[in-house]
Amino acid sequence: VLLCIGTNANVSDPNRLSFSTQEFYLKSPREMAALFDDCPEAVTTTLEVAEKCALTLDFSQKYLPKFPLPDGETNEIEYLSRLARAGLSRRFGQLTPELSDRLNYELDMIERMGFPGYFLIVSDFIRHAREIGVAVGPGRGSSAGSLVCYALGITNLDPIRFSLYFERFLNPERVTLPDIDIDFQDEGREKVIEYVRQKYGAESVTQIITFGRLKAKGVVRDVGRVLGLGYGEVDRLAKKIPDGLNVRLSVPKGEEDKWRSALEDNAELDALLAEREEYRKIITLGKVLEGTSRHASTHAAGVVITPGPLTDYVPLYRQSDGSITTQFDMTMVDKIGLLKMDFLGLRTLSVIANTLEMLEARGIRVDLDAILEEHDDRTYDLLARGDTIAVFQLESRGMREWLTKLKPSCLDDIVAMVALYRPGPMEMIPGYVRRKHGQEKIEYLHPKLEAILRSTYGIAVFQEQVLAIARDLAGFSLGRADLLRRAMGKKSADEAEKIKPEFIEGCARHSGMTAEQAGKLFDLVRPFAQYGFNKAHAACYGVLAYQTAYLKANHTAEFMASEMSSYHGETRHIPKLMNECRRLGIRVLPPDVNASDRLFAVRDGEIRCGLEAIKNVGSGAITAILDARAQSGPFRSFFDLAARVDTRLANRKAMESLIGAGALDSLGGHRAQYMTALDQFFGYAASMGRERDLGQSSLFGGGGSAAREPDLAVIPPYSPDQQLGLEKELLGFYVSGHPLDEERKQVEQIATACLGDTSELTDQQTVRLVGVVTEVRRSQTRRGKTMASVSVEDFTGSGELLIFGDLLESQGTLLRKEAKLVFNTRVSCREEEEPKFIVQGIYTLDEARAEFASSLWLTVGESGLSASTLDALEDLFAKHTGSVPVYFKIQEGGQERVMQSRRYRLKTSPDVVRQVRQMLGDSRVKVG
């Protein structure tokens, strides 16, 4: 089964890859002796060889590469100290005794732990990144708590301003290798890794392997698939396994506190297993295979640097794409003492860098560090409105709702929300909001707690606050306080209970607390230690959140254009951003050979789609177009383009795509004319090329206009739907409009979820989607039943909907390309995958308006309603009572008054609305 999972095969397939024998296992001594009974010395000699091997692995050794010191420098710590002091002076100007003491303390600790070279290595490649124009993040994780890192430019967050602690990063009471993770703009990350390769040698630098492992739900799905069960059947079984990272099919003995069993007290799963033998077989096999490696791949960020050739320190592995990684994963690389670090590509940094570049081109310079010290009303107004689509860390639907309630008024509020909006601490958000707005009293168990918890309204949000409590109230060193935090943070009570007496005694000695008060404080702090977030990380990401919010609030068009450009090649994200631009009043225009750059760009406050977004138009064709435009100005006509652009680069396929995407709409004709004239286009290009070769064009001013331009045929243009269809095909999204534009208001009323924002959807949730069908793929399940996979797009994005069985048979005729439909669906969320939607009902827009109406409006003319019509209406309304209000628009003497029926509220349906229309006429019945 595991082999079939790895090779994507079915167990029942006779031609699948398989082992030819059952002998692939480690045999026992008795089995080996039996196999070599004719030559027993072959077995005993292996023992002799083994006893002659004397290999000792020393896991206490650290293998750090040597930093190449500049000429004249001989000592790493002296050089590091000199760089740090100079950097600190640049950061703060005047050095206070407190700053000097903290810097000296950190440098002393770094020297004692043997890590000066590490800090020099990291500061060196970060300096190089900035020199070559690769944006670097303000920091990530606990390294932002180091003043040395701030002074060297490794981080860009003042640890004093944010009350961050060095001991949360490096703990002298628990010596481990430092772990500095760095965010680079994703477009430049590889350049930095290449610099490291060149500096330390390609034979000493490589990326780290990672293993995808079979988890509880995943193993059930994989085993079921290779055993031949259909998607729906396996999905049904997997859905009965509880969500969560700590769920296993079977819990290893002694690890009950770490894992919980999916089979324990699970009546629904028990009932399902009782139904079929296949289900029981899946679970039996799943228990065996759970936790095994499913596949190997390259870690997204991990890089290892060794002091010499990699092969002297770590085994290597060749990935399927030919690249080389370690055979050991991140944990094992760390255990054997090698230097590993994370080079992370962060898309947001590219967005910020590109926005600033656009602004500088217009003469606008924004200092992102300086804005942190200012209170920008526009930014805080944007946050208070929850207007944070595309804002880093703050764009999910749930986060936007909480922002509207919190109404952040300072950077600390944003940092706290980054930390709180996660499973566990999320339950503290309502209290945090109430306390901020004075709706809940803030009380402190001890006066010393006020200074520590004031910025978070008396709630311990961050791990650093737990450290401060242990230091200031119990007299712990920060190193010891971090050990306490770690012990408290573990689910096992044993380690925390060992330190509890020391904490209570310290509180009595340093803060005059009674044992009872100290015990109460310990119990109060403990849940915060479990849920508390690393403030250093939250502050770094809070800064990025504020900076992106600032750019969106103050330079909206440039920011949104950069955001769209950052999804180059991932068009499914574009519709959501275009919809946001429409909401903000910013037009997004189709690509244009006379106005577009390579990527999205801003022209006169409007966003113009880039030429690189068009499929089949290669880099060579784009360069040729942009160069010709730069040399001789805008293209005057379709055939002027032919005369000035090398058609060996802009070939027929490229030209068809440019036409279809609307990139030539400004050249005087329309898309149907251009498509019809392509033969003339290339003929004209060839004749102009011959003239240039003969030197004749110089007689006519060098503009390539010697030959008369052909006339475009007089033919009808494409319909709006045809144009939109071409845009969707060639760009991956609609740009000049949307098939649902005319129904936008109705869509917004009917839909309960949108395809561009699925992050908050939960497994088994029921939602209503409205969209246009872009593709229908019918197939058969392994059990011979028909199913359909339907691609649907709404204003914000696209998604895949699955339709099975009777519903497909009864309503499958509605499923055609470009149909505008409403789907009642059940959400199916798999681990680490985009959610799928299982369709439970399909409606046309008219049917949905009736089925999900919020009001029914009836227009009554001057003559009123006849008695028979009134009786028929009353009879119909009496049979279909519900919650939908009925309004009458009554026309009298040229005036119209509205009256709500007090007697009737309806349960509407397509049939009810149809009967009302038969009585009154279509034009007099409107569904709201």
PDB file of N, CA, C and O in Angstrom, residues 390-415:
ATOM      1  N   ALA A 390      -5.512  42.517   1.434  1.00  0.00           N
ATOM      2  CA  ALA A 390      -4.144  42.710   0.922  1.00  0.00           C
ATOM      3  C   ALA A 390      -3.189  43.263   1.967  1.00  0.00           C
ATOM      4  O   ALA A 390      -2.007  43.444   1.679  1.00  0.00           O
ATOM      5  N   VAL A 391      -3.659  43.540   3.196  1.00  0.00           N
ATOM      6  CA  VAL A 391      -2.769  44.012   4.262  1.00  0.00           C
ATOM      7  C   VAL A 391      -2.181  42.803   4.977  1.00  0.00           C
ATOM      8  O   VAL A 391      -2.917  41.906   5.401  1.00  0.00           O
ATOM      9  N   PHE A 392      -0.888  42.775   5.126  1.00  0.00           N
ATOM     10  CA  PHE A 392      -0.169  41.633   5.685  1.00  0.00           C
ATOM     11  C   PHE A 392      -0.737  41.223   7.049  1.00  0.00           C
ATOM     12  O   PHE A 392      -0.907  42.063   7.930  1.00  0.00           O
ATOM     13  N   GLN A 393      -1.042  39.943   7.191  1.00  0.00           N
ATOM     14  CA  GLN A 393      -1.503  39.333   8.445  1.00  0.00           C
ATOM     15  C   GLN A 393      -2.909  39.751   8.883  1.00  0.00           C
ATOM     16  O   GLN A 393      -3.444  39.184   9.826  1.00  0.00           O
ATOM     17  N   LEU A 394      -3.508  40.733   8.230  1.00  0.00           N
ATOM     18  CA  LEU A 394      -4.779  41.275   8.729  1.00  0.00           C
ATOM     19  C   LEU A 394      -5.929  41.119   7.739  1.00  0.00           C
ATOM     20  O   LEU A 394      -6.963  41.764   7.892  1.00  0.00           O
ATOM     21  N   GLU A 395      -5.793  40.263   6.717  1.00  0.00           N
ATOM     22  CA  GLU A 395      -6.790  40.301   5.656  1.00  0.00           C
ATOM     23  C   GLU A 395      -7.866  39.230   5.740  1.00  0.00           C
ATOM     24  O   GLU A 395      -8.828  39.260   4.974  1.00  0.00           O
ATOM     25  N   SER A 396      -7.775  38.268   6.672  1.00  0.00           N
ATOM     26  CA  SER A 396      -8.821  37.251   6.738  1.00  0.00           C
ATOM     27  C   SER A 396     -10.130  37.877   7.201  1.00  0.00           C
ATOM     28  O   SER A 396     -10.151  38.919   7.861  1.00  0.00           O
ATOM     29  N   ARG A 397     -11.227  37.218   6.872  1.00  0.00           N
ATOM     30  CA  ARG A 397     -12.542  37.775   7.197  1.00  0.00           C
ATOM     31  C   ARG A 397     -12.710  37.944   8.704  1.00  0.00           C
ATOM     32  O   ARG A 397     -13.190  38.978   9.179  1.00  0.00           O
ATOM     33  N   GLY A 398     -12.309  36.933   9.473  1.00  0.00           N
ATOM     34  CA  GLY A 398     -12.440  37.017  10.921  1.00  0.00           C
ATOM     35  C   GLY A 398     -11.602  38.139  11.514  1.00  0.00           C
ATOM     36  O   GLY A 398     -12.058  38.867  12.407  1.00  0.00           O
ATOM     37  N   MET A 399     -10.386  38.287  11.019  1.00  0.00           N
ATOM     38  CA  MET A 399      -9.518  39.368  11.502  1.00  0.00           C
ATOM     39  C   MET A 399     -10.142  40.726  11.189  1.00  0.00           C
ATOM     40  O   MET A 399     -10.120  41.650  12.024  1.00  0.00           O
ATOM     41  N   ARG A 400     -10.712  40.882  10.015  1.00  0.00           N
ATOM     42  CA  ARG A 400     -11.327  42.164   9.637  1.00  0.00           C
ATOM     43  C   ARG A 400     -12.489  42.505  10.566  1.00  0.00           C
ATOM     44  O   ARG A 400     -12.671  43.658  10.955  1.00  0.00           O
ATOM     45  N   GLU A 401     -13.261  41.497  10.937  1.00  0.00           N
ATOM     46  CA  GLU A 401     -14.383  41.732  11.851  1.00  0.00           C
ATOM     47  C   GLU A 401     -13.886  42.205  13.216  1.00  0.00           C
ATOM     48  O   GLU A 401     -14.445  43.133  13.811  1.00  0.00           O
ATOM     49  N   TRP A 402     -12.815  41.569  13.720  1.00  0.00           N
ATOM     50  CA  TRP A 402     -12.302  41.966  15.034  1.00  0.00           C
ATOM     51  C   TRP A 402     -11.684  43.357  14.987  1.00  0.00           C
ATOM     52  O   TRP A 402     -11.782  44.122  15.948  1.00  0.00           O
ATOM     53  N   LEU A 403     -11.055  43.712  13.879  1.00  0.00           N
ATOM     54  CA  LEU A 403     -10.472  45.051  13.766  1.00  0.00           C
ATOM     55  C   LEU A 403     -11.546  46.135  13.850  1.00  0.00           C
ATOM     56  O   LEU A 403     -11.322  47.191  14.445  1.00  0.00           O
ATOM     57  N   THR A 404     -12.709  45.866  13.260  1.00  0.00           N
ATOM     58  CA  THR A 404     -13.782  46.868  13.326  1.00  0.00           C
ATOM     59  C   THR A 404     -14.272  47.045  14.758  1.00  0.00           C
ATOM     60  O   THR A 404     -14.753  48.122  15.131  1.00  0.00           O
ATOM     61  N   LYS A 405     -14.172  45.992  15.574  1.00  0.00           N
ATOM     62  CA  LYS A 405     -14.583  46.095  16.977  1.00  0.00           C
ATOM     63  C   LYS A 405     -13.471  46.703  17.841  1.00  0.00           C
ATOM     64  O   LYS A 405     -13.739  47.505  18.736  1.00  0.00           O
ATOM     65  N   LEU A 406     -12.230  46.324  17.545  1.00  0.00           N
ATOM     66  CA  LEU A 406     -11.103  46.820  18.338  1.00  0.00           C
ATOM     67  C   LEU A 406     -10.803  48.288  18.039  1.00  0.00           C
ATOM     68  O   LEU A 406     -10.509  49.072  18.939  1.00  0.00           O
ATOM     69  N   LYS A 407     -10.868  48.677  16.749  1.00  0.00           N
ATOM     70  CA  LYS A 407     -10.480  50.010  16.294  1.00  0.00           C
ATOM     71  C   LYS A 407      -9.081  50.363  16.818  1.00  0.00           C
ATOM     72  O   LYS A 407      -8.927  51.199  17.713  1.00  0.00           O
ATOM     73  N   PRO A 408      -8.048  49.711  16.276  1.00  0.00           N
ATOM     74  CA  PRO A 408      -6.674  49.935  16.760  1.00  0.00           C
ATOM     75  C   PRO A 408      -6.302  51.413  16.715  1.00  0.00           C
ATOM     76  O   PRO A 408      -6.656  52.127  15.764  1.00  0.00           O
ATOM     77  N   SER A 409      -5.602  51.861  17.741  1.00  0.00           N
ATOM     78  CA  SER A 409      -5.198  53.268  17.794  1.00  0.00           C
ATOM     79  C   SER A 409      -3.698  53.424  17.993  1.00  0.00           C
ATOM     80  O   SER A 409      -3.202  54.534  18.120  1.00  0.00           O
ATOM     81  N   CYS A 410      -2.962  52.296  18.063  1.00  0.00           N
ATOM     82  CA  CYS A 410      -1.508  52.348  18.221  1.00  0.00           C
ATOM     83  C   CYS A 410      -0.904  51.062  17.687  1.00  0.00           C
ATOM     84  O   CYS A 410      -1.609  50.068  17.476  1.00  0.00           O
ATOM     85  N   LEU A 411       0.392  51.088  17.473  1.00  0.00           N
ATOM     86  CA  LEU A 411       1.089  49.926  16.934  1.00  0.00           C
ATOM     87  C   LEU A 411       0.968  48.722  17.867  1.00  0.00           C
ATOM     88  O   LEU A 411       0.882  47.575  17.419  1.00  0.00           O
ATOM     89  N   ASP A 412       0.945  48.971  19.192  1.00  0.00           N
ATOM     90  CA  ASP A 412       0.830  47.869  20.147  1.00  0.00           C
ATOM     91  C   ASP A 412      -0.453  47.069  19.932  1.00  0.00           C
ATOM     92  O   ASP A 412      -0.475  45.845  20.130  1.00  0.00           O
ATOM     93  N   ASP A 413      -1.537  47.733  19.541  1.00  0.00           N
ATOM     94  CA  ASP A 413      -2.794  47.028  19.274  1.00  0.00           C
ATOM     95  C   ASP A 413      -2.638  46.059  18.101  1.00  0.00           C
ATOM     96  O   ASP A 413      -3.165  44.942  18.120  1.00  0.00           O
ATOM     97  N   ILE A 414      -1.921  46.506  17.073  1.00  0.00           N
ATOM     98  CA  ILE A 414      -1.730  45.657  15.895  1.00  0.00           C
ATOM     99  C   ILE A 414      -0.862  44.455  16.254  1.00  0.00           C
ATOM    100  O   ILE A 414      -1.160  43.319  15.874  1.00  0.00           O
ATOM    101  N   VAL A 415       0.207  44.697  17.012  1.00  0.00           N
ATOM    102  CA  VAL A 415       1.098  43.612  17.431  1.00  0.00           C
ATOM    103  C   VAL A 415       0.310  42.601  18.259  1.00  0.00           C
ATOM    104  O   VAL A 415       0.453  41.370  18.084  1.00  0.00           O
TER     105      VAL A 415
END
